[in-house]
Every structure is written in C-alpha cells, then in structure tokens.
Amino acid sequence: MSEVITTPDLRYIVVRKRLWRRANPHLSPKHRATLVARLMDGRRAVKAAKAAERAGEPEAAVAMKAARGEVDAAKTALGERGPVWWDDGAPDLNRRLVRNTPYADWFAALSGGEPGP
C-alpha cells in the first residue's frame, strides 16, 4: 500500500495524480468517527443493493437510491462533498488532475514530474 500524499494546505489527498478533498480536520474525533461509521454503513448498503440487483430483486433500485443517498449525506457531512470547509475563498479543486491546478509545481517537485501549465 502506498503512502497518502496530502497537499501542503491539508485540503486534498492525491490519488493517481488527481486531487480528492479531505474530510474537514476541524471535526471532533467523536463526530468524525460517527460520520465515518455512517459512511461505511452506507457503502455496505450499496454493496447489498448491487447484490439485490444482480439477483433481480424488485426493490433493488429503491434500496440502491437510498444507500447512495446515505453515502452522499455522510461524505457531505464529513466535508468531502458539498460546500468547502475552508473559509479563505479558495476554489474547490476536487477531482481535478494535479497538473491542472495551482498544486502542479509542488507535485512535480515531489514526484519528479513535469511542472504544470
């Protein structure tokens, strides 16, 4: 397993040269744990709904919609989706390739790659 690369401002992690927004670091450990548990429950429900779809169960689509909604709600509460959790006016660069962001030169220096545009 590779080490997680986090941007210097702690807003994103880099996965396969793409930025992914981190959870809000200002959440209390207890609240964060509750939200992560909710997220994992939602992900398990998505897995179960996919199995129900494959089995041809009639309520699978309803279960999938509910499960995906739960995952989205948990990720939003964690700060990984929805409004950004920082307040300095910086834009959300979630899911963008690092080379197309202000982090390009930092990442190039870190990874030995080419600097961004």
PDB file of C-alpha atoms in Angstrom:
ATOM      1  CA  MET A   1       0.000   0.000   0.000  1.00  0.00           C
ATOM      2  CA  SER A   2       1.391   3.401  -0.930  1.00  0.00           C
ATOM      3  CA  GLU A   3       1.729   6.389   1.343  1.00  0.00           C
ATOM      4  CA  VAL A   4      -1.012   9.007   1.167  1.00  0.00           C
ATOM      5  CA  ILE A   5       0.162  12.268  -0.379  1.00  0.00           C
ATOM      6  CA  THR A   6      -1.525  15.287   1.157  1.00  0.00           C
ATOM      7  CA  THR A   7      -1.306  18.807  -0.246  1.00  0.00           C
ATOM      8  CA  PRO A   8       0.648  21.303   1.870  1.00  0.00           C
ATOM      9  CA  ASP A   9      -2.568  23.079   2.919  1.00  0.00           C
ATOM     10  CA  LEU A  10      -4.094  19.723   4.022  1.00  0.00           C
ATOM     11  CA  ARG A  11      -7.171  20.200   1.825  1.00  0.00           C
ATOM     12  CA  TYR A  12      -6.641  17.307  -0.586  1.00  0.00           C
ATOM     13  CA  ILE A  13      -5.051  13.928  -0.990  1.00  0.00           C
ATOM     14  CA  VAL A  14      -3.574  12.892  -4.326  1.00  0.00           C
ATOM     15  CA  VAL A  15      -4.725   9.608  -5.825  1.00  0.00           C
ATOM     16  CA  ARG A  16      -3.471   8.627  -9.277  1.00  0.00           C
ATOM     17  CA  LYS A  17      -2.442  12.245  -9.928  1.00  0.00           C
ATOM     18  CA  ARG A  18      -5.926  13.546  -9.077  1.00  0.00           C
ATOM     19  CA  LEU A  19      -6.958  15.706  -6.113  1.00  0.00           C
ATOM     20  CA  TRP A  20      -9.620  14.394  -3.732  1.00  0.00           C
ATOM     21  CA  ARG A  21     -10.976  16.625  -0.989  1.00  0.00           C
ATOM     22  CA  ARG A  22     -10.137  15.522   2.545  1.00  0.00           C
ATOM     23  CA  ALA A  23     -12.580  15.430   5.385  1.00  0.00           C
ATOM     24  CA  ASN A  24     -12.842  18.568   7.471  1.00  0.00           C
ATOM     25  CA  PRO A  25      -9.979  18.380  10.007  1.00  0.00           C
ATOM     26  CA  HIS A  26     -11.941  20.618  12.390  1.00  0.00           C
ATOM     27  CA  LEU A  27     -14.495  17.882  13.166  1.00  0.00           C
ATOM     28  CA  SER A  28     -14.172  16.437  16.638  1.00  0.00           C
ATOM     29  CA  PRO A  29     -12.757  12.896  16.693  1.00  0.00           C
ATOM     30  CA  LYS A  30     -16.050  11.565  18.080  1.00  0.00           C
ATOM     31  CA  HIS A  31     -18.179  13.278  15.423  1.00  0.00           C
ATOM     32  CA  ARG A  32     -15.793  12.202  12.665  1.00  0.00           C
ATOM     33  CA  ALA A  33     -15.939   8.580  13.877  1.00  0.00           C
ATOM     34  CA  THR A  34     -19.736   8.707  13.874  1.00  0.00           C
ATOM     35  CA  LEU A  35     -19.778  10.050  10.312  1.00  0.00           C
ATOM     36  CA  VAL A  36     -17.223   7.501   9.104  1.00  0.00           C
ATOM     37  CA  ALA A  37     -19.325   4.707  10.610  1.00  0.00           C
ATOM     38  CA  ARG A  38     -22.361   6.132   8.802  1.00  0.00           C
ATOM     39  CA  LEU A  39     -20.366   6.237   5.560  1.00  0.00           C
ATOM     40  CA  MET A  40     -19.260   2.622   5.952  1.00  0.00           C
ATOM     41  CA  ASP A  41     -22.859   1.549   6.684  1.00  0.00           C
ATOM     42  CA  GLY A  42     -23.933   3.322   3.506  1.00  0.00           C
ATOM     43  CA  ARG A  43     -21.217   1.639   1.472  1.00  0.00           C
ATOM     44  CA  ARG A  44     -22.250  -1.757   2.808  1.00  0.00           C
ATOM     45  CA  ALA A  45     -25.842  -0.939   1.853  1.00  0.00           C
ATOM     46  CA  VAL A  46     -24.696  -0.076  -1.698  1.00  0.00           C
ATOM     47  CA  LYS A  47     -22.934  -3.440  -1.890  1.00  0.00           C
ATOM     48  CA  ALA A  48     -26.083  -5.222  -0.699  1.00  0.00           C
ATOM     49  CA  ALA A  49     -28.234  -3.304  -3.182  1.00  0.00           C
ATOM     50  CA  LYS A  50     -25.896  -4.291  -6.026  1.00  0.00           C
ATOM     51  CA  ALA A  51     -26.239  -7.923  -4.985  1.00  0.00           C
ATOM     52  CA  ALA A  52     -30.021  -7.493  -4.914  1.00  0.00           C
ATOM     53  CA  GLU A  53     -29.912  -6.001  -8.427  1.00  0.00           C
ATOM     54  CA  ARG A  54     -27.924  -8.981  -9.704  1.00  0.00           C
ATOM     55  CA  ALA A  55     -30.448 -11.313  -8.073  1.00  0.00           C
ATOM     56  CA  GLY A  56     -33.288  -9.481  -9.808  1.00  0.00           C
ATOM     57  CA  GLU A  57     -34.999  -8.387  -6.615  1.00  0.00           C
ATOM     58  CA  PRO A  58     -37.810  -5.900  -7.345  1.00  0.00           C
ATOM     59  CA  GLU A  59     -36.898  -3.395  -4.585  1.00  0.00           C
ATOM     60  CA  ALA A  60     -33.201  -3.225  -5.513  1.00  0.00           C
ATOM     61  CA  ALA A  61     -33.452   0.130  -7.292  1.00  0.00           C
ATOM     62  CA  VAL A  62     -35.150   1.753  -4.293  1.00  0.00           C
ATOM     63  CA  ALA A  63     -32.541   0.271  -1.946  1.00  0.00           C
ATOM     64  CA  MET A  64     -29.716   1.489  -4.196  1.00  0.00           C
ATOM     65  CA  LYS A  65     -31.083   5.032  -4.298  1.00  0.00           C
ATOM     66  CA  ALA A  66     -31.408   5.121  -0.508  1.00  0.00           C
ATOM     67  CA  ALA A  67     -27.937   3.650   0.025  1.00  0.00           C
ATOM     68  CA  ARG A  68     -26.269   6.070  -2.367  1.00  0.00           C
ATOM     69  CA  GLY A  69     -28.113   8.929  -0.699  1.00  0.00           C
ATOM     70  CA  GLU A  70     -26.740   7.828   2.660  1.00  0.00           C
ATOM     71  CA  VAL A  71     -23.189   7.686   1.281  1.00  0.00           C
ATOM     72  CA  ASP A  72     -23.586  11.160  -0.216  1.00  0.00           C
ATOM     73  CA  ALA A  73     -25.009  12.569   3.024  1.00  0.00           C
ATOM     74  CA  ALA A  74     -22.144  11.137   5.068  1.00  0.00           C
ATOM     75  CA  LYS A  75     -19.493  12.421   2.645  1.00  0.00           C
ATOM     76  CA  THR A  76     -21.133  15.854   2.645  1.00  0.00           C
ATOM     77  CA  ALA A  77     -21.225  15.919   6.459  1.00  0.00           C
ATOM     78  CA  LEU A  78     -17.543  14.943   6.528  1.00  0.00           C
ATOM     79  CA  GLY A  79     -16.761  17.848   4.189  1.00  0.00           C
ATOM     80  CA  GLU A  80     -15.603  15.682   1.289  1.00  0.00           C
ATOM     81  CA  ARG A  81     -18.514  16.921  -0.860  1.00  0.00           C
ATOM     82  CA  GLY A  82     -20.743  19.966  -0.880  1.00  0.00           C
ATOM     83  CA  PRO A  83     -19.596  23.350   0.380  1.00  0.00           C
ATOM     84  CA  VAL A  84     -15.890  23.611   1.112  1.00  0.00           C
ATOM     85  CA  TRP A  85     -14.858  23.583   4.759  1.00  0.00           C
ATOM     86  CA  TRP A  86     -12.180  26.258   4.433  1.00  0.00           C
ATOM     87  CA  ASP A  87     -13.046  29.948   4.560  1.00  0.00           C
ATOM     88  CA  ASP A  88     -10.313  31.763   2.645  1.00  0.00           C
ATOM     89  CA  GLY A  89     -12.231  31.877  -0.650  1.00  0.00           C
ATOM     90  CA  ALA A  90     -10.015  29.339  -2.432  1.00  0.00           C
ATOM     91  CA  PRO A  91     -11.912  27.341  -5.070  1.00  0.00           C
ATOM     92  CA  ASP A  92     -12.724  23.665  -4.762  1.00  0.00           C
ATOM     93  CA  LEU A  93     -10.345  21.661  -6.960  1.00  0.00           C
ATOM     94  CA  ASN A  94     -11.813  18.276  -6.076  1.00  0.00           C
ATOM     95  CA  ARG A  95     -11.307  15.562  -8.708  1.00  0.00           C
ATOM     96  CA  ARG A  96      -9.029  17.702 -10.871  1.00  0.00           C
ATOM     97  CA  LEU A  97      -5.728  16.467 -12.197  1.00  0.00           C
ATOM     98  CA  VAL A  98      -2.944  17.957 -10.104  1.00  0.00           C
ATOM     99  CA  ARG A  99      -1.161  19.222 -13.213  1.00  0.00           C
ATOM    100  CA  ASN A 100      -4.135  21.484 -13.981  1.00  0.00           C
ATOM    101  CA  THR A 101      -4.190  23.159 -10.565  1.00  0.00           C
ATOM    102  CA  PRO A 102      -2.082  25.574  -8.533  1.00  0.00           C
ATOM    103  CA  TYR A 103      -0.530  22.472  -6.897  1.00  0.00           C
ATOM    104  CA  ALA A 104       1.149  21.432 -10.187  1.00  0.00           C
ATOM    105  CA  ASP A 105       4.662  22.681  -9.410  1.00  0.00           C
ATOM    106  CA  TRP A 106       4.540  21.349  -5.844  1.00  0.00           C
ATOM    107  CA  PHE A 107       3.502  17.911  -7.083  1.00  0.00           C
ATOM    108  CA  ALA A 108       6.040  17.925  -9.917  1.00  0.00           C
ATOM    109  CA  ALA A 109       8.828  18.649  -7.436  1.00  0.00           C
ATOM    110  CA  LEU A 110       7.537  15.903  -5.161  1.00  0.00           C
ATOM    111  CA  SER A 111       7.082  13.287  -7.861  1.00  0.00           C
ATOM    112  CA  GLY A 112       9.889  14.226 -10.226  1.00  0.00           C
ATOM    113  CA  GLY A 113       7.353  15.002 -12.959  1.00  0.00           C
ATOM    114  CA  GLU A 114       6.837  17.958 -15.234  1.00  0.00           C
ATOM    115  CA  PRO A 115       5.522  21.208 -13.786  1.00  0.00           C
ATOM    116  CA  GLY A 116       2.015  22.314 -14.618  1.00  0.00           C
ATOM    117  CA  PRO A 117       0.928  24.904 -17.183  1.00  0.00           C
TER     118      PRO A 117
END
